[in-house]
Coordinates of C-alpha atoms in Angstrom, one line a residue:
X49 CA 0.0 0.0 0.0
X50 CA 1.5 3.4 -1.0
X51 CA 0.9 6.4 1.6
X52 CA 2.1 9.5 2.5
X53 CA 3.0 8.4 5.8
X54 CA 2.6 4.4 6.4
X55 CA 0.8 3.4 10.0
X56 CA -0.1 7.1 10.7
X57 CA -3.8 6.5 10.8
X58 CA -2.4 3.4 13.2
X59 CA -1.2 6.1 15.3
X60 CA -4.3 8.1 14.6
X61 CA -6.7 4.9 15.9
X62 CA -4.4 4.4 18.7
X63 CA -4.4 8.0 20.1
X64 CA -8.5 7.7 19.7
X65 CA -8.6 5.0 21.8
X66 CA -6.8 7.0 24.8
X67 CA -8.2 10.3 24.3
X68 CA -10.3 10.0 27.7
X69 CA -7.2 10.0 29.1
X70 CA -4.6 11.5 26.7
X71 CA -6.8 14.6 25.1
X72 CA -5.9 15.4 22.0
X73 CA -4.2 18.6 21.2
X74 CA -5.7 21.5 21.2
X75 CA -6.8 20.5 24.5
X76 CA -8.2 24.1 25.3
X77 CA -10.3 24.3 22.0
X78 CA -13.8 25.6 22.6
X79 CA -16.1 26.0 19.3
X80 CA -17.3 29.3 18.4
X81 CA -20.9 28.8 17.5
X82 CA -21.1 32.7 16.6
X83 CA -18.9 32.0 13.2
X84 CA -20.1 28.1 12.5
X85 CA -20.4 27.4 9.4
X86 CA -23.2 26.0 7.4
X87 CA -24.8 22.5 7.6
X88 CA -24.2 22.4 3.9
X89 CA -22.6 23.7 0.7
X90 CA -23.9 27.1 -0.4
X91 CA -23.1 27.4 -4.5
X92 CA -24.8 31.0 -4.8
X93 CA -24.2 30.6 -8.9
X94 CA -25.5 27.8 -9.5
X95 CA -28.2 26.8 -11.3
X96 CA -30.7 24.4 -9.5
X97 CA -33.9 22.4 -10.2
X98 CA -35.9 21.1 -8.0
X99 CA -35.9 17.0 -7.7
X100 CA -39.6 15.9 -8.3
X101 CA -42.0 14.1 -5.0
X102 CA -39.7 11.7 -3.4
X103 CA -40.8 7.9 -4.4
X104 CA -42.2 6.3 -0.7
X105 CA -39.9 3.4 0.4
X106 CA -43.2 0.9 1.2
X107 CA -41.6 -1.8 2.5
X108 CA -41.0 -2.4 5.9
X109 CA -37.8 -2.7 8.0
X110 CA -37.7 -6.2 8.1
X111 CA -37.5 -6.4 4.2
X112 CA -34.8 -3.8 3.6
X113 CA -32.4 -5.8 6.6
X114 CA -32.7 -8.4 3.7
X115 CA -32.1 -6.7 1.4
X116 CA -32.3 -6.5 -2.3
X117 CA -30.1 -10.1 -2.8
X118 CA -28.6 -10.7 -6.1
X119 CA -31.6 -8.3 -7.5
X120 CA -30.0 -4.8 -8.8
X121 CA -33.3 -2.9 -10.4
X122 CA -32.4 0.4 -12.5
X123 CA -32.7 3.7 -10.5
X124 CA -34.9 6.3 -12.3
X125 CA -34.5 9.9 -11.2
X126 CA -38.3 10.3 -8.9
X127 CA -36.3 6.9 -7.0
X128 CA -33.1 9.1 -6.4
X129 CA -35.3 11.4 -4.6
X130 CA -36.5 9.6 -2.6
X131 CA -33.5 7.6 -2.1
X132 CA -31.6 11.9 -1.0
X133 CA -34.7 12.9 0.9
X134 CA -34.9 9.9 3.4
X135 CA -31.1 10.1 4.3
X136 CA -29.8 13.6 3.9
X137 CA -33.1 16.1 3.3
X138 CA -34.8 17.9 5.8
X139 CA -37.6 16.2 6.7
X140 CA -39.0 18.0 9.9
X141 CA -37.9 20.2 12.7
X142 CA -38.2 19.2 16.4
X143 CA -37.9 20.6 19.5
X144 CA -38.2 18.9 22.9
X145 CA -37.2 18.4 26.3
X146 CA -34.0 17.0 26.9
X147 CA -30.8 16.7 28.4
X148 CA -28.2 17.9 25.5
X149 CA -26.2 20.8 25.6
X150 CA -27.9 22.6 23.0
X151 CA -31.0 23.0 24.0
X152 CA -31.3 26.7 25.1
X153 CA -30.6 27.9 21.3
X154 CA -33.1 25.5 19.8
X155 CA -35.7 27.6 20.0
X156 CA -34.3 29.8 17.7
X157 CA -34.4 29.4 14.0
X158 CA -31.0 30.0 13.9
X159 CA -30.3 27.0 15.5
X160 CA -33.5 24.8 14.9
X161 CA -32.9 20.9 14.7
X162 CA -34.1 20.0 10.8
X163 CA -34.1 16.2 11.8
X164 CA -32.8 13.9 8.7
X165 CA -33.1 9.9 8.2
X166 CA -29.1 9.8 8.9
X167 CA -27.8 9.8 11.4
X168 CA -24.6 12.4 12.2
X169 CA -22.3 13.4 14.6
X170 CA -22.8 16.1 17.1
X171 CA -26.0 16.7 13.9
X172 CA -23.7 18.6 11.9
X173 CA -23.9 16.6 8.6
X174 CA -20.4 17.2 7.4
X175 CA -21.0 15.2 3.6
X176 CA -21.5 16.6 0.7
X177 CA -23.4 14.3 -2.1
X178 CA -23.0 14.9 -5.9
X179 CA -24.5 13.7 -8.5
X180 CA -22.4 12.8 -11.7
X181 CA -25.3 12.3 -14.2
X182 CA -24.6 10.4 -17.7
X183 CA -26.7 10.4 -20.6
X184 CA -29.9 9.1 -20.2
X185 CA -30.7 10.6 -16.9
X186 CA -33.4 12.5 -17.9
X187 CA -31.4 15.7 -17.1
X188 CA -28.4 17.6 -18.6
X189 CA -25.6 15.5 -18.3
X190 CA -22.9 17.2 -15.6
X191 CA -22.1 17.2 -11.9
X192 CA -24.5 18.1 -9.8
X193 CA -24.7 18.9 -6.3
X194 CA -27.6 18.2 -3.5
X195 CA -28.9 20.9 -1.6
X196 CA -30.7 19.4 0.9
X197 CA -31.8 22.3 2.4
X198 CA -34.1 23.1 -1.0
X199 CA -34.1 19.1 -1.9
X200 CA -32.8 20.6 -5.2
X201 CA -29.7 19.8 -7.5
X202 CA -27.7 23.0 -8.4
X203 CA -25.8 21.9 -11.3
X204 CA -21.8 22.4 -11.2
X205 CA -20.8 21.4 -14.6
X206 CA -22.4 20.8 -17.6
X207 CA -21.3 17.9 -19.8
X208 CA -20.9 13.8 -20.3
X209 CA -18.3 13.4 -17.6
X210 CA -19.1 10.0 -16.7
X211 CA -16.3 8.0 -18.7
X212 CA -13.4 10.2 -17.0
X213 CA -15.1 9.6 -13.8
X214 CA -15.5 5.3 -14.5
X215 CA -11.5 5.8 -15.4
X216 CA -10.9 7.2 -11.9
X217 CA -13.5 4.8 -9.8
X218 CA -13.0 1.4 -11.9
X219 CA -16.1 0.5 -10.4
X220 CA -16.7 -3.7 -11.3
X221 CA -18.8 -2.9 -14.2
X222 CA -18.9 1.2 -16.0
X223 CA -21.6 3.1 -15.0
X224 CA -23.7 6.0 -16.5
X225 CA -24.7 7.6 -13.2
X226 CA -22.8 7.9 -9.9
X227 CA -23.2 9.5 -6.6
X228 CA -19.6 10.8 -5.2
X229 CA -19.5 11.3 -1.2
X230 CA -17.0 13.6 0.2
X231 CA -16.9 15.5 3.4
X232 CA -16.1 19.6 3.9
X233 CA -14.1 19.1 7.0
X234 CA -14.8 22.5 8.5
X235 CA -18.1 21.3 8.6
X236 CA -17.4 19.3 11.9
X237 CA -13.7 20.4 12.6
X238 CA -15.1 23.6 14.0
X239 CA -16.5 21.9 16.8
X240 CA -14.2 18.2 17.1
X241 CA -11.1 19.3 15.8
X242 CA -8.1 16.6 15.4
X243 CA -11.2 14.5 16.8
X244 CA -13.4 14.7 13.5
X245 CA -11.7 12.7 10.8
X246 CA -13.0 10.0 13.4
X247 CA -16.6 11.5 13.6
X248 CA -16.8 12.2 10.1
X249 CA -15.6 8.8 8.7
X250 CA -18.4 7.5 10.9
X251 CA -21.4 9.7 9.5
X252 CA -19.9 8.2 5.6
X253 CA -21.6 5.1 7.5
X254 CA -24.7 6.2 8.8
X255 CA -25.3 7.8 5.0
X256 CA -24.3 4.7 3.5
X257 CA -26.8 2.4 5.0
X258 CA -29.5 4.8 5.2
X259 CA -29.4 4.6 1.2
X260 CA -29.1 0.6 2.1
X261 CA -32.1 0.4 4.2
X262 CA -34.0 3.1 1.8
X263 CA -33.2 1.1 -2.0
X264 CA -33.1 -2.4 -0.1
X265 CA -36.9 -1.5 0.7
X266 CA -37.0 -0.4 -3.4
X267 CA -35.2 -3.7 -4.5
X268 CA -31.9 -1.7 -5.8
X269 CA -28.4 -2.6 -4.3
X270 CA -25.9 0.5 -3.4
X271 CA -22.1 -0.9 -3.1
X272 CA -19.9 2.2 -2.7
X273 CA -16.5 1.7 -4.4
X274 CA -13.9 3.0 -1.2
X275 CA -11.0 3.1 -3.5
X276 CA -10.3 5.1 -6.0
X277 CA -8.3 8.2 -7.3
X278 CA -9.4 10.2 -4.9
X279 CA -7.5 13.3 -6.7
X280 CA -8.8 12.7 -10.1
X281 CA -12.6 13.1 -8.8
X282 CA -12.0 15.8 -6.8
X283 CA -10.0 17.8 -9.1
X284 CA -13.2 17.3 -11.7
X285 CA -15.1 18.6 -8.8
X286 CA -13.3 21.5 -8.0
X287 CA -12.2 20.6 -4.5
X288 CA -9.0 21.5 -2.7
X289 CA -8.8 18.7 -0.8
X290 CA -7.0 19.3 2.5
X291 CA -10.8 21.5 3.1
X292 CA -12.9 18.7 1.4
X293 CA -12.1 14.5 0.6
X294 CA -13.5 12.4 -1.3
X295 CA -14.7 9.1 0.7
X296 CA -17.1 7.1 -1.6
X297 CA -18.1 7.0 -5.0
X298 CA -21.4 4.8 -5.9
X299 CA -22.1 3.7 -8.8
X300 CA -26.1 3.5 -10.1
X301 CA -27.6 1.0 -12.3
X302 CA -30.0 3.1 -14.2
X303 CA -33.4 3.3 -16.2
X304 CA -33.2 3.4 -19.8
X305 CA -35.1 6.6 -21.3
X306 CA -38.6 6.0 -22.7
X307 CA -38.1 5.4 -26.5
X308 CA -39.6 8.9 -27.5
X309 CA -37.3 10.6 -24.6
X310 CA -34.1 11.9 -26.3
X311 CA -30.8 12.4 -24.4
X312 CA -30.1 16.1 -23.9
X313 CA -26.9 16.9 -25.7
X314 CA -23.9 17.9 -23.7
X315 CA -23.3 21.4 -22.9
X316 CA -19.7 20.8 -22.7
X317 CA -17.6 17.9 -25.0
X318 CA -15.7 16.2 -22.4
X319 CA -12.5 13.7 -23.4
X320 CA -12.3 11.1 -21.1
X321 CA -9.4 11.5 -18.9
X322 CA -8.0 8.6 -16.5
X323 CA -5.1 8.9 -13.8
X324 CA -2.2 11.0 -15.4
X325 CA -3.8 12.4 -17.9
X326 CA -4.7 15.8 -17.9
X327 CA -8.6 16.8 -17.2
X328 CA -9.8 18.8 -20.1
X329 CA -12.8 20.4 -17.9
X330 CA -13.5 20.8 -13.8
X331 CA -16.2 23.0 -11.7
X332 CA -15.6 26.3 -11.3
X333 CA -18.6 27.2 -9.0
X334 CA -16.8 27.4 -5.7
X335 CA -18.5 26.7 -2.3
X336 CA -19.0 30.1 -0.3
X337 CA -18.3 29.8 3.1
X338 CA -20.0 31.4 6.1
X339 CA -17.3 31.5 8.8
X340 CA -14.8 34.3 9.0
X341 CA -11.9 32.6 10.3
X342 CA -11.3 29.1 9.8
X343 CA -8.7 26.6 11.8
X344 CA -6.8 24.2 11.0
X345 CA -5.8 21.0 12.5
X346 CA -2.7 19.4 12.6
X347 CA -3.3 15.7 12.8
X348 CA -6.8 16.3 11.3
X349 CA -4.9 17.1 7.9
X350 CA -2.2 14.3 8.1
X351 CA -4.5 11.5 8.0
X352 CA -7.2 13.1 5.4
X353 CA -4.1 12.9 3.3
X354 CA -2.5 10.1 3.8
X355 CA -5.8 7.6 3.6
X356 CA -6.7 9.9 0.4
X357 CA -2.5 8.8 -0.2
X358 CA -3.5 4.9 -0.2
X359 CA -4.8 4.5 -3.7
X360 CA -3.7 1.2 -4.3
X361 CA -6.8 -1.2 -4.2
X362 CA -6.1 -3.9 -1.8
X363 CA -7.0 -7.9 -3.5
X364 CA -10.4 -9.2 -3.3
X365 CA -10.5 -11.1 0.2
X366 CA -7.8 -8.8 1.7
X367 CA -10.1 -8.3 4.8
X368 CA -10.4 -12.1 5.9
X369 CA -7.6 -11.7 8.0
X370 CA -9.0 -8.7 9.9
X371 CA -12.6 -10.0 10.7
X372 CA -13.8 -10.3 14.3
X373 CA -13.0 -12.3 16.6
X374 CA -15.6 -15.2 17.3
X375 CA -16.8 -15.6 20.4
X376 CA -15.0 -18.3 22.2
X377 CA -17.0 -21.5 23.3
X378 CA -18.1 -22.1 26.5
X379 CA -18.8 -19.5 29.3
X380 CA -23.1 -19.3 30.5
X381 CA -24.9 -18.3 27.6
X382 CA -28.4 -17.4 27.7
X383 CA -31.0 -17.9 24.4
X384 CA -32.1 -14.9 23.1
X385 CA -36.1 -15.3 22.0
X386 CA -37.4 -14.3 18.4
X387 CA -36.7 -11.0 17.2
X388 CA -39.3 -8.7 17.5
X389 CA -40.8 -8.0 14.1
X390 CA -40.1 -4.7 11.9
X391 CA -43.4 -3.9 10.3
X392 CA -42.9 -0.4 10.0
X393 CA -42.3 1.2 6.5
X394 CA -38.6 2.4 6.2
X395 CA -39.8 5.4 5.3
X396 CA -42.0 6.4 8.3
X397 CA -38.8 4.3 10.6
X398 CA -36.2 6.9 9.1
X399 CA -38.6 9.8 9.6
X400 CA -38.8 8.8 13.3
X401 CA -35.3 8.0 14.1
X402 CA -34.1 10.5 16.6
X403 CA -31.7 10.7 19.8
X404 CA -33.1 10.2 23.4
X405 CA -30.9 12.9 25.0
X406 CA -31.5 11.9 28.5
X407 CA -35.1 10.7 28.6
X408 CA -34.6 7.1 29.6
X409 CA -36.3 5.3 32.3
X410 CA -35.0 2.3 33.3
X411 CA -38.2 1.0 35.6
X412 CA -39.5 0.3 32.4
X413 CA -37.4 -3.1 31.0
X414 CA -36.8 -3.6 27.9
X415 CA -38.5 -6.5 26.4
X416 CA -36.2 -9.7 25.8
X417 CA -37.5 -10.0 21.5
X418 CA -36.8 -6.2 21.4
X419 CA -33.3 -6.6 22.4
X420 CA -32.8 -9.8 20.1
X421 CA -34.0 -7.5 17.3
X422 CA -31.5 -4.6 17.9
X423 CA -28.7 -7.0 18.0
X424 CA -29.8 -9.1 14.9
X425 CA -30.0 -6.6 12.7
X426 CA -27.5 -4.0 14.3
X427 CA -24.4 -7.4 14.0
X428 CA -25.0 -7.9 11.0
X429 CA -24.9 -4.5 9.1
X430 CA -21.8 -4.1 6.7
X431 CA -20.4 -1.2 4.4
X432 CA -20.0 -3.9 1.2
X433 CA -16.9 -2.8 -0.8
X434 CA -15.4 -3.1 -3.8
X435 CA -12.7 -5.5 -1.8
X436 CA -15.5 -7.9 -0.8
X437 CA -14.6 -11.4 -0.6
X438 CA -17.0 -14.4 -0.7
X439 CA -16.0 -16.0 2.6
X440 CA -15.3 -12.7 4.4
X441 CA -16.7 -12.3 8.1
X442 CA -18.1 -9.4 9.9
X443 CA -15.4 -6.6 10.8
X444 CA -17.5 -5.7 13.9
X445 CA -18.3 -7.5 17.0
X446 CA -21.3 -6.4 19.9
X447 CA -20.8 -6.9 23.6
X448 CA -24.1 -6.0 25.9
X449 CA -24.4 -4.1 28.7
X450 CA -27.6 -4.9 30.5
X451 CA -29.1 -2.7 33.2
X452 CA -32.9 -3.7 32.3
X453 CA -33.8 -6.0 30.2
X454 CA -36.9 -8.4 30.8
X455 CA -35.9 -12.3 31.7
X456 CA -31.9 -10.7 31.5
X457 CA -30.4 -10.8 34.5
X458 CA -28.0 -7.5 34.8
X459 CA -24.4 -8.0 33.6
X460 CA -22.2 -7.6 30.3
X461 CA -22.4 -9.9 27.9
X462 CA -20.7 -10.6 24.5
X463 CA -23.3 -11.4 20.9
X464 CA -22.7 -14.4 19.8
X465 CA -25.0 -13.8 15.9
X466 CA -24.6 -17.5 15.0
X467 CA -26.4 -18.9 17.7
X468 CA -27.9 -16.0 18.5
X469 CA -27.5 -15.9 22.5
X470 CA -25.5 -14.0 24.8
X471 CA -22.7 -14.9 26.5
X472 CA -21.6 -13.5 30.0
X473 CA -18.8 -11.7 31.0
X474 CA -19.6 -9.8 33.8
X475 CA -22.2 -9.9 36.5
X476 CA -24.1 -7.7 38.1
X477 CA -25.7 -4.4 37.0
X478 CA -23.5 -2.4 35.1
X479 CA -24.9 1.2 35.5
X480 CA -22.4 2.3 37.6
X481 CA -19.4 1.4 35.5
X482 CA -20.9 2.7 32.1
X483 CA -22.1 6.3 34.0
X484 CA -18.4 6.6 35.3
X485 CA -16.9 6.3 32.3
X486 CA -18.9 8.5 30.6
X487 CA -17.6 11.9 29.7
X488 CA -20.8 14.0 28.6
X489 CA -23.7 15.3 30.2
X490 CA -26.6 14.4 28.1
X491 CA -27.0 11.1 29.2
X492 CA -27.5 9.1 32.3
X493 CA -26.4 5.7 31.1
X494 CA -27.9 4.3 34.3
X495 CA -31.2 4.5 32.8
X496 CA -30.7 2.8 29.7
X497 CA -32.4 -0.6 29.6
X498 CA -29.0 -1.8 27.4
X499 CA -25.8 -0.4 26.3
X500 CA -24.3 -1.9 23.1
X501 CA -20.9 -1.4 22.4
X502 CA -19.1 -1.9 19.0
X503 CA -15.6 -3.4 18.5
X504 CA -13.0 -3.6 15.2
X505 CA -9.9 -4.5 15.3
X506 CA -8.6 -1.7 13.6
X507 CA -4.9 -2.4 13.4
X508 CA -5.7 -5.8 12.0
X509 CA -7.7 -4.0 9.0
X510 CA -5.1 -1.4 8.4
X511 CA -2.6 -4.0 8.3
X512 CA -5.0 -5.5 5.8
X513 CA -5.5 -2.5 3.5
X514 CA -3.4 0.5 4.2
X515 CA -4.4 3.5 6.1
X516 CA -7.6 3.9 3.5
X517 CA -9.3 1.2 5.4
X518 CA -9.8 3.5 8.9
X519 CA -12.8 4.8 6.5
X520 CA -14.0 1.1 6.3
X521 CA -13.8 0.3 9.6
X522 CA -15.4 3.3 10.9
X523 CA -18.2 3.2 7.9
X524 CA -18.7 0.2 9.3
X525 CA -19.7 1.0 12.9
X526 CA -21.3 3.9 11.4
X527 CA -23.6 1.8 9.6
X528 CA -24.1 -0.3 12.8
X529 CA -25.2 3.1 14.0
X530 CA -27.8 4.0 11.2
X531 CA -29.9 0.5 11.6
X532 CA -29.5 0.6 15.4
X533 CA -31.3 3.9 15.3
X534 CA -33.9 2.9 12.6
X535 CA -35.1 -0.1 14.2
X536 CA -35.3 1.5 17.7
X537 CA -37.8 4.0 15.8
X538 CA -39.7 1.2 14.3
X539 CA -39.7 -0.8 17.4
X540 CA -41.1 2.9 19.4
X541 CA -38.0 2.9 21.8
X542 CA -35.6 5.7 23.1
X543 CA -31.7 5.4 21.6
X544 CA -29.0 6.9 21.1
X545 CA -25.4 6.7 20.3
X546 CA -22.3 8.5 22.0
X547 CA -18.5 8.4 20.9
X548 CA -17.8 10.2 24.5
X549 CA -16.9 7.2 26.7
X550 CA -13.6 6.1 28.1
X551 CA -12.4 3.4 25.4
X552 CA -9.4 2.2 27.9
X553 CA -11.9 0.8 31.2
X554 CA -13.7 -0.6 28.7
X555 CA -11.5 -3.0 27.3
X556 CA -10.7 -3.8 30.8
X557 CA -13.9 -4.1 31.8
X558 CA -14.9 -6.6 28.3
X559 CA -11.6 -8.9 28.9
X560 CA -9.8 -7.8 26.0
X561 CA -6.6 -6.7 27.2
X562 CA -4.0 -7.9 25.4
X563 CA -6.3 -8.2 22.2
X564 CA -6.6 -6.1 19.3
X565 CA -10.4 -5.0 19.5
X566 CA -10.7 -1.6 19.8
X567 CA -14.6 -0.3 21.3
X568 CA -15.5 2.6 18.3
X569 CA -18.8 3.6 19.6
X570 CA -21.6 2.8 22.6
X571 CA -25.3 2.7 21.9
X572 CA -28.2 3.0 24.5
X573 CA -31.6 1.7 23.9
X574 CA -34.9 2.1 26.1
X575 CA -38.2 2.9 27.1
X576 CA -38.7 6.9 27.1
X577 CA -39.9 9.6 30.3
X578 CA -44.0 10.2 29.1
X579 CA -45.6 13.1 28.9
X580 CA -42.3 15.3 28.3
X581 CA -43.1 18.5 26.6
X582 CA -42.2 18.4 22.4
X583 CA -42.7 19.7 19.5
X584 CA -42.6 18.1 16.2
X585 CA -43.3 19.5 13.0
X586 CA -43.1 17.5 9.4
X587 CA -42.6 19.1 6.2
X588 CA -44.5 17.8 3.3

């Protein structure tokens, strides 16, 4: 694997795993929320149009976990809508009591929560999604970029692009349509700092699956390509990318055009340029910013370029060696019942997927089929990659923490997805512990029926891949995120998930000293407080 710096994002993981303890520099940073930027790209030139009703995603929950299997129906362009609305538009605004930090300013429109289907750190959304349409879209062929805000596509470039962008991506089979992923880093470095490349390569996760979930539900497949020439995509787009990097680029399998539909003809003649060659045409619409003054992070920058550095496409199989663990045999293990059925369209469960924020209540256990349903489906959710092999194991592993659960007694407890049980490490209740080693104030992690906590063993993969894989490993707990969220909403519980939580004590506390699991990410299920004050309101 080539890189800029070899085993600096090992570093990188390493120094994430201690930051309870070891902050990371700058240890006195405080965000100013005065100069924040945007929740989104603002391209005041550009031309938009807006995208037409979103298509409803009928199915249920249950269906889209399946997903589409070795089905891959064409998208048409009312299916992309829906496919943008349900992960990254606005599709409400709420306001209610709870115990996060921000909820002072929320009455103000300034700083109103527009709730999405993904899910995103600290709810800044940090990705930016563009659309590189082909012929036979049904629009102009160009680059185009979603304004979610609007639900609109402002058009960047006009022109058949696609073949220079199939010579970058080498998706498995060329593509007329793809949807490239990158993230502005300022979006989310104003308030994490060093810590965002972490957060962010997370939220590429939570998007990812929620356009899973939504075309599983459609019978259409998404399978991001994670490695590619970065450089040649983003110099098309226009990017500088120390602010902005390219993380994903998905390729669509698209509708043919009616036969009295002819393909609009390209603005702009485009040769098709691969790696080396010199790009005849790129976007020239830059992105205006909002802040005034704008940092810049140190370590932040060295990994963004050194996993954007890794270009070389590990072999097919290359992540055997880094799967997870399997639980050992032995040890008491307790059955887990049925899991709890997901009738509720994925539509209506993305629409509801939201964060407790303190509003647990533990006197009210969890029921056992609910908890076998957020582990089924949470275990086995994946970021499929172009490096996919056909014996490959799950990266991620799920240990249990279990304060209330009906028929459960109180302990920790490691998932065991093949039988489908738990297996116990520790005993007794475990509220104490988790509430200790929990840095932030908006949740009481005693009240959570169950705390879920996510393991990779991230060393293992970036041994695997080259430093380019930190984005799969964290996609990959990021998409854990996104369906543990989605079926809490369709089951009608409280959840949330939190990345503030003292990663050392917990692999004490889990027996994995010595091992090379790494905990990435905690997530707290529940019932809810009733009859707290809130306000919801849906856009239609």
């Amino acid at each position: 694997m080539t890189s800029e710096n070899p085993g600096l994002a090992h570093a990188y993981a390493t120094a994430i795993l201690h930051r309870s303890r070891e902050p990371m520099p700058p240890a006195d940073f405080a965000p100013n929320w005065a100069d924040a930027p945007r929740r989104g790209k603002y391209y005041p030139q550009a031309t938009a149009f807006g995208l037409p009703a979103p298509a409803s995603a009928d199915a249920d929950l249950d269906t889209a976990l399946r997903g589409p299997g070795d089905a891959d129906e064409p998208f048409t362009l009312p299916l992309l809508a829906g496919l943008l609305h349900h992960s990254y538009g606005l599709l409400g605004r709420r306001l209610g009591i709870q115990a996060n930090s921000d909820l002072g300013v929320l009455p103000s429109y300034a700083y109103a929560n527009w709730h999405r289907g993904a899910a995103s750190g600290g709810g800044l959304y940090p990705c930016s999604v563009y659309w590189v349409a082909g012929p036979g879209a049904g629009v102009t062929p160009g680059v185009y970029y979603y304004a979610h805000a609007r639900h609109a596509m402002q058009r960047l470039l006009g022109g058949d692009v696609s073949a220079r962008v199939n010579a970058a991506v080498a998706p498995p089979r060329p593509a007329s349509q793809f949807l490239i992923v990158g993230v502005k880093y300022w979006q989310n470095a104003f308030k994490y700092n060093n810590f965002s490349y972490h957060v962010v390569s997370m939220d590429l996760g939570t998007l990812l699956q929620s356009w899973r979930l939504w075309a599983g539900a459609q019978g259409r497949q998404i399978r991001p390509v994670l490695w590619f020439d970065q450089a040649a995509v983003a110099d098309l787009l226009g990017l500088t990318p120390d602010d902005e990097t390219l993380f994903a680029a998905v390729p669509l399998t698209w509708a043919a055009p009616p036969p009295a539909a002819s393909t609009p003809v390209a603005s702009t003649p485009v040769a098709s340029a691969g790696r080396g060659e010199p790009p005849t045409v790129r976007v020239r619409h830059h992105d205006q910013e909002r802040s005034r003054t704008l940092l810049h992070f140190d370590a932040l920058r060295r990994v963004s370029r050194s996993t954007a550095a890794s270009v070389d496409r590990p072999a097919t199989g290359a992540l055997a060696s880094a799967a997870a663990h399997p639980v050992p045999p032995g040890g008491t293990r307790r059955p887990l019942p049925a899991a709890a059925p997901l009738t509720l369209p994925v539509a209506a469960a993305l629409t509801a997927r939201r964060s407790s924020f303190g509003r647990f209540l533990r006197n009210r256990p969890l029921a056992a089929a609910h908890l076998a349903a957020l582990l089924k489906a949470t275990a086995a959710s994946t970021v499929p990659s172009e490096i996919d092999g056909p014996a490959d194991r799950p990266l991620a592993r799920i240990y249990a923490f279990v304060n209330a659960v009906a028929a459960v007694p109180a302990g920790g407890y490691a998932y065991d997805p093949q039988e489908h049980s738990l297996v116990a490490i520790t005993s007794g209740p475990p509220g104490a512990f988790l509430q200790r080693n929990y840095t932030l104030a908006n949740y009481n992690l005693e009240q959570a029926a169950v705390v879920l906590v996510a393991t990779v063993r991230t060393h293992a993969v970036l041994d695997a891949t080259g430093d380019r894989g930190y984005n799969l490993a964290n996609a990959t707990i990021g998409a854990m995120a996104q369906t543990f969220y989605t079926v809490a909403a369709a089951l009608g519980l409280g959840a949330g998930v939190a990345l503030g939580f003292d990663g050392v004590s917990y692999v004490k506390e889990l027996g994995l000293t010595g091992s090379d699991e790494f905990p990435l990410l905690i997530m707290l299920a529940g019932e809810e407080r009733g009859q707290l004050g809130n306000y919801r309101y849906e856009l239609r």
